[in-house]
XYZ file of C-alpha atoms in Angstrom:
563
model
C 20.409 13.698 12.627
C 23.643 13.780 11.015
C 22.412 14.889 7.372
C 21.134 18.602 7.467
C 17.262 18.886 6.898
C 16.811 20.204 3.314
C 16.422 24.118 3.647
C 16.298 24.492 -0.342
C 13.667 23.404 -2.476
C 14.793 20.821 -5.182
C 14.300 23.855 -7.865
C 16.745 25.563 -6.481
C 19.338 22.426 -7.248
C 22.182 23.098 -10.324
C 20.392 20.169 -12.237
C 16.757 21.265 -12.255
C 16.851 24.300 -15.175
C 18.267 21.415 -16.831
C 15.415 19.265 -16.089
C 13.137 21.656 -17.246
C 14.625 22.149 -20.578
C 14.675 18.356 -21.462
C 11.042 18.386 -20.374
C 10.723 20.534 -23.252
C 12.202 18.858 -25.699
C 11.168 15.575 -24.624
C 7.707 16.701 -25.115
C 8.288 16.837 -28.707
C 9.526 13.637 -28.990
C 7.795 10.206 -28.973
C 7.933 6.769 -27.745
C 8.213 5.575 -31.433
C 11.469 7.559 -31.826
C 12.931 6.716 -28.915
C 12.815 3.015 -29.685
C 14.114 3.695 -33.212
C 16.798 5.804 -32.235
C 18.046 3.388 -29.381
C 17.080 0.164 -30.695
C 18.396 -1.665 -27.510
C 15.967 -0.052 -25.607
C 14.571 -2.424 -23.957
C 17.090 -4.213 -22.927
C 18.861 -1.086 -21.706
C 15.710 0.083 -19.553
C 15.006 -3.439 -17.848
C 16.013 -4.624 -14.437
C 15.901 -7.183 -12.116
C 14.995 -6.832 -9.055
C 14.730 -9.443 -6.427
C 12.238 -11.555 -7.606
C 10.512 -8.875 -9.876
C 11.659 -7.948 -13.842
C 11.187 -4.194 -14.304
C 10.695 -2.708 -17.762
C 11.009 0.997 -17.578
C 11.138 1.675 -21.693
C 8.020 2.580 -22.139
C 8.438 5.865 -20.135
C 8.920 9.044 -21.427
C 12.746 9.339 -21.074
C 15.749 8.931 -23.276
C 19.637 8.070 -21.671
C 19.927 11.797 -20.278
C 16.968 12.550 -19.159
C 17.346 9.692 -16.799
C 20.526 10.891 -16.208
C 20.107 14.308 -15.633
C 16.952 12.324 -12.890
C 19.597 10.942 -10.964
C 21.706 14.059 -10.661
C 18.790 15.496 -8.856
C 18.575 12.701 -6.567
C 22.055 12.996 -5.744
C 21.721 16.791 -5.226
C 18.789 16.300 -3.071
C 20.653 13.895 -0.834
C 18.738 11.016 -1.182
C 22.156 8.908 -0.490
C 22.611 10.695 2.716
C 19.138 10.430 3.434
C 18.613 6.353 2.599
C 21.843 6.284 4.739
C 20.280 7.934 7.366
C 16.930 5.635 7.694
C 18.605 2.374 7.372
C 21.153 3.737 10.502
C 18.066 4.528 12.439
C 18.206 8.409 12.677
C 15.478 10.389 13.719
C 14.370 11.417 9.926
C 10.904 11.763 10.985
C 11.755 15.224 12.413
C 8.209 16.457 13.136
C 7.711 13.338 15.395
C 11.465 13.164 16.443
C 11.250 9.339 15.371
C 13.448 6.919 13.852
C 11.786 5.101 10.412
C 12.895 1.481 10.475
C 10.156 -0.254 8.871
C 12.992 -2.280 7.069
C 13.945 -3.106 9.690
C 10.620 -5.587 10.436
C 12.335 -7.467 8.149
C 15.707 -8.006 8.458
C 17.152 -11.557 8.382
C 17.720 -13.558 11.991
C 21.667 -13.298 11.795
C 21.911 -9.672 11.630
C 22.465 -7.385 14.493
C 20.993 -4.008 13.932
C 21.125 -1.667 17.451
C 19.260 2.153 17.635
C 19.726 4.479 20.438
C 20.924 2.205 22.745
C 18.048 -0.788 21.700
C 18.206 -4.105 20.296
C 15.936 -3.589 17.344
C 16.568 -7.213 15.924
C 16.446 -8.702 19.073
C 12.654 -6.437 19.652
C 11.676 -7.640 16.109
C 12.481 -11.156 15.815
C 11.015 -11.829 19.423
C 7.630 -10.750 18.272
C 7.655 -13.045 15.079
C 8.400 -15.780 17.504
C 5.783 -15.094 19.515
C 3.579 -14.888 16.252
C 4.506 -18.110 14.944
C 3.485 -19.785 17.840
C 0.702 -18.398 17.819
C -0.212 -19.225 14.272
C 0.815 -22.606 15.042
C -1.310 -23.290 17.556
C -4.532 -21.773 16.104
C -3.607 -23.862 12.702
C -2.870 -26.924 14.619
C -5.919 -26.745 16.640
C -4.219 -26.413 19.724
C -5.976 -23.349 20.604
C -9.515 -23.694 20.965
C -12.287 -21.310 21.494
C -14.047 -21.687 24.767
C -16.457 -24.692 23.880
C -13.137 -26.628 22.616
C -13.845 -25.671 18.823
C -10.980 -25.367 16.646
C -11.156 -21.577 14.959
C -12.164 -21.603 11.641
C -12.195 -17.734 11.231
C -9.926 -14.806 12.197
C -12.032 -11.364 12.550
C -9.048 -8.883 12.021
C -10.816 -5.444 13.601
C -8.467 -1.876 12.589
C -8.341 0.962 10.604
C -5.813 2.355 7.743
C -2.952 0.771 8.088
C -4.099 -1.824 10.656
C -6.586 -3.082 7.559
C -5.854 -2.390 4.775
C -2.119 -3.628 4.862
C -3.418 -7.523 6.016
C -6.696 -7.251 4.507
C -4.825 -6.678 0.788
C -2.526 -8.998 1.361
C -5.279 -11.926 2.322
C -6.264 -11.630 -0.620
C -3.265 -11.450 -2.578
C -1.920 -14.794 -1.121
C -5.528 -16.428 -1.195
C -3.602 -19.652 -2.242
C -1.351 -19.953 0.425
C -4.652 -20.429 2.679
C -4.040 -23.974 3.645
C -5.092 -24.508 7.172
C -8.817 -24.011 6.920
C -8.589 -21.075 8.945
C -10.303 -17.832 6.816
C -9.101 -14.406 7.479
C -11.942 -11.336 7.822
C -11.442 -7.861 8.287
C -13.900 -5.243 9.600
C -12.510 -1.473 9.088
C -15.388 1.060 8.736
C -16.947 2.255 11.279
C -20.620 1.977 9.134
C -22.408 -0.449 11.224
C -22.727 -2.594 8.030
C -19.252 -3.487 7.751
C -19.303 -5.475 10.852
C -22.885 -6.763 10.458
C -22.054 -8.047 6.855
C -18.908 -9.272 8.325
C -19.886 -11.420 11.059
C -23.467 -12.651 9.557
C -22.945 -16.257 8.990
C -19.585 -16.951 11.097
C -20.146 -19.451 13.722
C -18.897 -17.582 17.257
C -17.665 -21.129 18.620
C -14.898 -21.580 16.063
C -14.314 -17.248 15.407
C -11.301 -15.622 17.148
C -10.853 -11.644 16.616
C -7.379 -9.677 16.288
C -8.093 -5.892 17.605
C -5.603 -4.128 16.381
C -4.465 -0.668 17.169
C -1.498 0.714 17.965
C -2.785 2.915 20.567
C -5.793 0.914 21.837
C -7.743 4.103 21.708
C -8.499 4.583 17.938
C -12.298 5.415 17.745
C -13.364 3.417 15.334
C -11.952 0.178 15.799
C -12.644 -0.129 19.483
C -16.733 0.685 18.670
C -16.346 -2.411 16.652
C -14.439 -4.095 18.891
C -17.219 -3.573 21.411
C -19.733 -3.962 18.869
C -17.880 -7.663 18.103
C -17.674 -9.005 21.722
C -21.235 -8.199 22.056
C -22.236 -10.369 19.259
C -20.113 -13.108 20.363
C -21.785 -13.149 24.058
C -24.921 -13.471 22.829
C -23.683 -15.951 20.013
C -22.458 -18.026 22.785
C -25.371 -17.443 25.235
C -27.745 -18.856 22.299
C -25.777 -22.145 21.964
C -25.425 -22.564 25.849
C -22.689 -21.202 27.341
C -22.636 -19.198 30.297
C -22.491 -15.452 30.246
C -23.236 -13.775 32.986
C -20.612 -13.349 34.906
C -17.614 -11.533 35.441
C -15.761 -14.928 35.223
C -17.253 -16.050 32.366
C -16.458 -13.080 30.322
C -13.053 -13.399 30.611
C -12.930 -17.132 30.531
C -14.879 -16.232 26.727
C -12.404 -13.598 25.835
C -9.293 -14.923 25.935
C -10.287 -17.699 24.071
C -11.747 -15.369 21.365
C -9.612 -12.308 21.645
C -6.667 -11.265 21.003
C -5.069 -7.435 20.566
C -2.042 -6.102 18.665
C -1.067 -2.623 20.059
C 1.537 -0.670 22.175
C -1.073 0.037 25.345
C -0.912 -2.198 27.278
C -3.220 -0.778 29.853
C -6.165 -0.411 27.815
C -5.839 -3.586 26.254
C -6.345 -4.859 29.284
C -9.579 -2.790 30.023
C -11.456 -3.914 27.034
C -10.625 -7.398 28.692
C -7.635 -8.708 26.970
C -4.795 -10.941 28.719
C -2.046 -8.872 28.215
C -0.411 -12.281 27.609
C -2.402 -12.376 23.939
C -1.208 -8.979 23.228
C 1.350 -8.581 20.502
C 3.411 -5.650 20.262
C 5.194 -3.356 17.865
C 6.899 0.199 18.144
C 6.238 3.295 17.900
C 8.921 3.640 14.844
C 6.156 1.303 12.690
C 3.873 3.812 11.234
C 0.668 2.012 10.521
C 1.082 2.079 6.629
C 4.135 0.350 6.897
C 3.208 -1.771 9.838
C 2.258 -4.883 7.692
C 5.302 -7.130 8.229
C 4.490 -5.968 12.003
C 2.377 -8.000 14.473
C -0.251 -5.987 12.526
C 0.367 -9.099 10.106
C -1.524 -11.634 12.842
C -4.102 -12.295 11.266
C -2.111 -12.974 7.608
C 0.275 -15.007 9.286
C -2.632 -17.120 10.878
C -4.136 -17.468 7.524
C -0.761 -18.449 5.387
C 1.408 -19.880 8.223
C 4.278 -18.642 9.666
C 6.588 -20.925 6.729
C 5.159 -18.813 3.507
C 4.734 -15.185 5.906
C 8.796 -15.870 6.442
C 9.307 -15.909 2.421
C 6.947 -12.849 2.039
C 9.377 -11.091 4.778
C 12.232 -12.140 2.472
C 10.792 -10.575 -1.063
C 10.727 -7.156 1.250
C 14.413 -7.648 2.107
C 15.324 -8.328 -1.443
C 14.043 -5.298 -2.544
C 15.768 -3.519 0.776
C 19.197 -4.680 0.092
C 18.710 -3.492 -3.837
C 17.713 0.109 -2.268
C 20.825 -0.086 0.094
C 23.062 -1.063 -2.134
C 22.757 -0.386 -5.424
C 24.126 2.963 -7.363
C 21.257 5.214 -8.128
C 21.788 4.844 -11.880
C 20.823 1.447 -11.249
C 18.293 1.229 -8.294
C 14.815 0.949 -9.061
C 13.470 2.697 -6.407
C 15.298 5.946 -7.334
C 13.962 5.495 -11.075
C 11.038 4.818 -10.403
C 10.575 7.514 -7.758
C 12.432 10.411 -9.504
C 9.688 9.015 -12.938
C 6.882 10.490 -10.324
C 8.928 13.214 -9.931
C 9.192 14.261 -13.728
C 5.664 13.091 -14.694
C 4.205 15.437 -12.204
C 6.507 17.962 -11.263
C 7.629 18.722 -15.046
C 5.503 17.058 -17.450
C 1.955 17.918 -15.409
C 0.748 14.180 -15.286
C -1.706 14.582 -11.893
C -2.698 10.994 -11.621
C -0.862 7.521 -11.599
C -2.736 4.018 -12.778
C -1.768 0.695 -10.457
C -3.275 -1.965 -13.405
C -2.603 -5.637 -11.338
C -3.498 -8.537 -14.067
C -4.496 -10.148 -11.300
C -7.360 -10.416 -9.428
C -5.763 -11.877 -5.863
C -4.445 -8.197 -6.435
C -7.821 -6.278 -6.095
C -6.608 -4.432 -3.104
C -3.603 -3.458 -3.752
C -4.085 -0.044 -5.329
C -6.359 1.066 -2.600
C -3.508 -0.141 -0.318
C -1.087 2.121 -2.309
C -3.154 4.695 -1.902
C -2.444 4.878 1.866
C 0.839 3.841 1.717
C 1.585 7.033 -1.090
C -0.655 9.224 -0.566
C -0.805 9.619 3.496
C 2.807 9.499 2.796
C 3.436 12.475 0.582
C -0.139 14.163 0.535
C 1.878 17.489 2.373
C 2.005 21.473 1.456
C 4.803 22.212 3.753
C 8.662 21.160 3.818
C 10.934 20.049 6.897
C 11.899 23.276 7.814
C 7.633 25.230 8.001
C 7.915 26.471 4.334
C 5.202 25.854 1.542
C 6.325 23.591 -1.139
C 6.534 25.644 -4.211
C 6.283 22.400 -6.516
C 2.962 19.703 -6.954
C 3.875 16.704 -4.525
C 2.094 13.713 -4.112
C 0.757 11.752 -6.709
C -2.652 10.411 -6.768
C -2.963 6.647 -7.048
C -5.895 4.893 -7.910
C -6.393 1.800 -9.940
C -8.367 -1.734 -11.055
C -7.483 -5.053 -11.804
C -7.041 -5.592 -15.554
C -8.964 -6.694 -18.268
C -11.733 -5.015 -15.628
C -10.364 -1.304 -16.157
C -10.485 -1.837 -19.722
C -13.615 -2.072 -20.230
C -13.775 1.237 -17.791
C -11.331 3.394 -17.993
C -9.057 2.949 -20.732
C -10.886 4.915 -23.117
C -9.746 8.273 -21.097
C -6.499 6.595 -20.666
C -5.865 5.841 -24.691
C -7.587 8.761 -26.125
C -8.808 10.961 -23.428
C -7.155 14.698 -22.969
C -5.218 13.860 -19.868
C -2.052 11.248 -19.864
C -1.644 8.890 -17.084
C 1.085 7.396 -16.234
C 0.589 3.740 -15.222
C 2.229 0.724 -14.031
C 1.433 -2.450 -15.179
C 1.969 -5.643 -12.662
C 1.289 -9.179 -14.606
C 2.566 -12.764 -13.730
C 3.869 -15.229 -16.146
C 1.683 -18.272 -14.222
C -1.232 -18.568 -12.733
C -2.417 -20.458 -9.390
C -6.125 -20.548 -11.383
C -5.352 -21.174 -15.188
C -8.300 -22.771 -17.089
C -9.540 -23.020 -20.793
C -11.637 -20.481 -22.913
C -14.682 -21.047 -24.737
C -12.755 -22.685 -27.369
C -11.913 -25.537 -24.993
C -7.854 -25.235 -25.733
C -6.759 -21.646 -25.227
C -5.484 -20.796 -21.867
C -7.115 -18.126 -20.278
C -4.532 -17.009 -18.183
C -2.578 -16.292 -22.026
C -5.667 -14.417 -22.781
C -5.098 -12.248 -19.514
C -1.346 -11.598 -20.570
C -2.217 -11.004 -24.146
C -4.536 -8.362 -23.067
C -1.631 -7.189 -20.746
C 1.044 -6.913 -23.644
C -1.256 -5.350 -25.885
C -2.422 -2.435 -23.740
C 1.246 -1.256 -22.586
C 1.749 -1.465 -26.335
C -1.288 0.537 -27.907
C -0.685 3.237 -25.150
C 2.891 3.821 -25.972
C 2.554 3.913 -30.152
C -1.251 4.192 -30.406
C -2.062 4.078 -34.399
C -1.972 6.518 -36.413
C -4.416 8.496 -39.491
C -2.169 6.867 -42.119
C -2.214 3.732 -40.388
C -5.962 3.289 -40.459
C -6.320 4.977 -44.192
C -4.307 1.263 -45.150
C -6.452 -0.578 -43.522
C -9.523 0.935 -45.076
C -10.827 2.640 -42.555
C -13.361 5.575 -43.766
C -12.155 8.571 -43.753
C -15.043 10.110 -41.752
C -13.650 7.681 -39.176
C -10.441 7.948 -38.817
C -10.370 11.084 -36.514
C -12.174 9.098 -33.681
C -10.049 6.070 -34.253
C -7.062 7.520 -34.100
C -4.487 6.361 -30.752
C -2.206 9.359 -30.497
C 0.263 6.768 -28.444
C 2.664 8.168 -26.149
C 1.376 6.976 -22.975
C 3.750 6.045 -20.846
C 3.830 2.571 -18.456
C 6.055 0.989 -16.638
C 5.532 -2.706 -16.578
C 6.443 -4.864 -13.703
C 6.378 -8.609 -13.593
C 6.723 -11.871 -11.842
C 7.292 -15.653 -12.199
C 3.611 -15.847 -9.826
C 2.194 -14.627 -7.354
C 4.001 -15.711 -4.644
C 4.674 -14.435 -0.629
C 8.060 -13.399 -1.492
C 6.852 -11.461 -4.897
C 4.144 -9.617 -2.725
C 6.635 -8.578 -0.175
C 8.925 -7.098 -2.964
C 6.193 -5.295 -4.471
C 5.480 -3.749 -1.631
C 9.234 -2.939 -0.330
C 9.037 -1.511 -3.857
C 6.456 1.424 -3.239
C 8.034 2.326 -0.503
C 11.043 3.243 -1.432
C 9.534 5.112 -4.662
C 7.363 7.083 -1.841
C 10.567 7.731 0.380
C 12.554 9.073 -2.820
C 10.192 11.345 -3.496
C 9.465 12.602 0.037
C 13.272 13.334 -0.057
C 12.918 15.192 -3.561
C 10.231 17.230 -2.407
C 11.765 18.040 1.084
C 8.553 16.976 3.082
C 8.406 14.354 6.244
C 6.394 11.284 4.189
C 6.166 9.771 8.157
C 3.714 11.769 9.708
C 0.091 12.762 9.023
C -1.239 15.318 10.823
C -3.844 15.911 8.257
C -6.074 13.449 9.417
C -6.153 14.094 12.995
C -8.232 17.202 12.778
C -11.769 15.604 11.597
C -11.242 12.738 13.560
C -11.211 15.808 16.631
C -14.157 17.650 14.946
C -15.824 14.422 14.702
C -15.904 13.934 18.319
C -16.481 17.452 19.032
C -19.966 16.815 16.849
C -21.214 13.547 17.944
C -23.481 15.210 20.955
C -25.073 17.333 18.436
C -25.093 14.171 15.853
C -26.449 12.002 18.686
C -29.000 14.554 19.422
C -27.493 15.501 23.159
C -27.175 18.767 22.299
C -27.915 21.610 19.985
C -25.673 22.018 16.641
C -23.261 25.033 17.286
C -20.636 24.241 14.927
C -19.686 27.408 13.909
C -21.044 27.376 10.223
C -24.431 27.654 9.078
C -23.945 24.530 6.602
C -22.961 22.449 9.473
C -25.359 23.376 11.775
C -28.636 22.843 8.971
C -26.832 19.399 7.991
C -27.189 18.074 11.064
C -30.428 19.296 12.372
C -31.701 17.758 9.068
C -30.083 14.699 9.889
C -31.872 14.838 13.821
C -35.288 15.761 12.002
C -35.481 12.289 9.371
C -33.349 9.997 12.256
C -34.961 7.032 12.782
C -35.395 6.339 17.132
């Protein structure tokens, strides 16, 4: 790598005392004021961005403190660094890996070369291959071995090989236009798949296995689990099963595999002619614009998973390009950064008003928190700061009628960004038979980003009336802060940018807090422990797992199991 690997922690920088003493004083302060004092506020604090508008006034910053923000950035190297993974160095230093997720993306007339390889050659010859693909399934070219057309795609992964497609399904449920209906099976509770499958007709079912590896746990149980079902599907409706012959004539009709292995893909059975491939430079929570988006583009069609590719390069060339007084990325990322680092926020609130959103703050959760969930920086040392921030969320008007009471009057703040549409694909009328329901939606949107940041106050409430004994428990203190993000509608290109958009924020603050936000070496070790148990679990062997607690969990588990 050309850039040094930052040896210093960002306290350390010339700008951070001077970050800590505007936390201070911005702490007595309030949102009220600052819109007083700078009454083009809003204006000032809102961006474009691609296809997305970005209102950042509501956060807890004046002018200097998002200065003095940026001057960390810079001193951190996050131009050198966002340099560094669009060239295709090896920034994931623990791996010794290039990061070119944005690089799934980039348009067809750019050449873009790494270590000798033609990376946009590589990536646009896969999303050929997937188009045709999708074609022919939506066409009804390709038929399943008793010449039905497929009806339903069985996506079968883990993480980022589910929950990436799986959100985004449902996000772009209205682009589903060719009658085909995407599924995804993830967990490896039997249930999943049983709920999953009961109902689909085998004839007309095709499954995507996908793992980069071929050897996750996990999804190859269920991938077992699923070709079982489908023989004896089949067998029950007359086709032939028992040979050799015919199990390959079934599955490569009704399988297909995404991964890098080509070998074990084909063990399980696979032609490696229906295998689709991606690199080992895609880690799987940013794999979604990969081949690990089969079973999307098979549901949407290659035309509208083209325009979603195109809202993530929007947002790419903004993070490229623009200064970091102006980039949204950096803001938003370093905002993270001074909510948890200096103002002690823990948690961060993902509120979609909308409900083709549902998944998308589990997805985040993944994508930021796999990310940035680390102790120790580049070079071994602990962090001496907080890092990662922990992202959950709901659909609105849902969460408000769960969570917002913490979130309004509760003892901890939570920072939380707001994402709301200005149409809907579903509009319809309210009980009163004329008022739209999708303006009751946004009305409810509007108002909460407003109560949290100026709340209401005693003398407020004594004018309208309010009883004294009251007033204590109806008092909003305010101050809140939100960041609210919006869009024309919901569209392929506005989920792409959305996403392009949390990724950056989690890169900028991987860079701030000196860790590598591209590896994960935290979840390998109970996925070993796991295996090193299942004898005992299974009841092969006696527990000797090393801890008492262990050992009585699962001989209580043996002693109520079910043969």
């Amino acid at each position: 790598m050309n850039i040094p690997v930052n040896v210093n922690s960002v306290t350390t920088t010339r700008d951070w005392s001077t970050l800590q003493k505007q936390a201070e004083r911005m702490k007595n302060t309030t949102l009220r004021t600052l819109f007083t004092e700078q009454p083009g506020r809003a204006s000032d604090l809102t961006y474009d961005l691609g296809p997305l508008r970005v209102d950042l006034s509501k956060n807890l910053i004046d002018e200097r403190t998002l200065r003095i923000l940026v001057d960390v950035a810079r001193d951190m190297g996050i131009e050198e660094y966002r340099t560094a993974m669009f060239d295709g160095e090896h920034i994931n230093t623990t791996e010794n890996r290039a990061v070119l997720h944005s690089a799934l993306r980039i348009p067809v007339d750019r050449d873009f070369s790494v270590d000798g390889q033609d990376i946009a050659e590589d990536v646009h010859g896969v999303l050929g291959r997937m188009r045709d693909f999708a074609r022919a399934l939506r066409s009804g070219a390709w038929q399943g071995v008793t010449n039905h057309t497929i009806k339903h795609v069985v996506n079968i992964g883990i993480g980022g090989s589910d929950l990436g497609p799986a959100m985004a399904a449902t996000a772009l449920r209205p682009y589903q236009t060719a009658g085909i209906t995407p599924h995804f099976i993830s967990n490896i509770d039997p249930t999943d798949l049983a709920g999953t499958l009961d109902g689909l007709d085998a004839e007309s079912t095709l499954f995507v296995v996908a793992s980069k590896t071929f050897t996750t746990s996990e999804t190859l149980a269920n991938a077992h689990a699923a070709k079982r079902w489908l023989l004896r599907e089949l067998k029950d409706a007359g086709v032939p099963t028992d040979t050799d012959e015919d199990i390959r004539a079934i599955t490569e009709k009704h399988f297909v595999a995404v991964s890098t292995n080509e070998e074990k893909v084909r063990e399980f059975g696979i032609d490696p002619k229906n295998m689709f491939g991606f690199w080992d430079w895609v880690g799987g929570r940013y794999s979604l614009d990969s081949a690990i988006g089969l079973t999307l583009m098979a549901a949407i069609g290659p035309q509208d998973f083209m325009e979603f590719l195109e809202g993530f390069y929007a947002v790419d060339d903004h993070f490229r390009t623009e200064p970091l007084e102006m980039n949204v990325p950096v803001l938003m990322g370093m905002l993270g950064v001074w909510y948890t680092d200096l103002l002690g926020y823990e948690t961060h609130a993902v509120l979609p008003y909308n409900q083709d959103l549902a998944r998308f703050p589990a997805y985040l959760q993944q994508l930021t928190m796999e990310s940035n969930g680390k102790s120790v920086r580049l070079d071994g040392t602990q962090v001496d700061l907080p890092t990662g921030e922990i992202y959950w969320g709901e659909p609105g008007t849902n969460g408000q009628h769960a969570f917002f009471q913490l979130m309004h009057q509760g003892t901890r703040v939570v920072p939380a960004d707001f994402i709301g549409f200005v149409n809907s694909h579903n509009d319809n009328v309210a009980a009163d038979g004329e008022t739209s329901m999708h303006d009751m939606l946004m009305s409810n949107f509007f108002a909460q980003t407003r109560v949290l940041a100026f709340g209401k106050t005693a003398e407020e409430l004594r004018e309208e009336g309010v009883p004294e004994e009251l007033i204590p428990h109806k008092v909003m203190p305010g101050n809140r802060p939100s960041t609210t993000i919006m869009a024309e509608k919901l569209r392929p290109r506005v989920l792409g940018a959305l996403i392009s958009l949390y990724e950056h924020i989690t890169f900028v603050q991987g860079v701030i807090w000196g860790i590598n936000s591209f590896d994960q070496w935290g979840v390998e070790l109970g996925k070993k422990q796991a295996n090193e148990l299942l004898p005992a679990v299974g009841g092969h062997e006696r527990s000797d797992a090393g801890d008492s607690s262990t050992d009585s969990l699962i001989e209580y588990y043996r002693s109520q199991r079910e043969s």
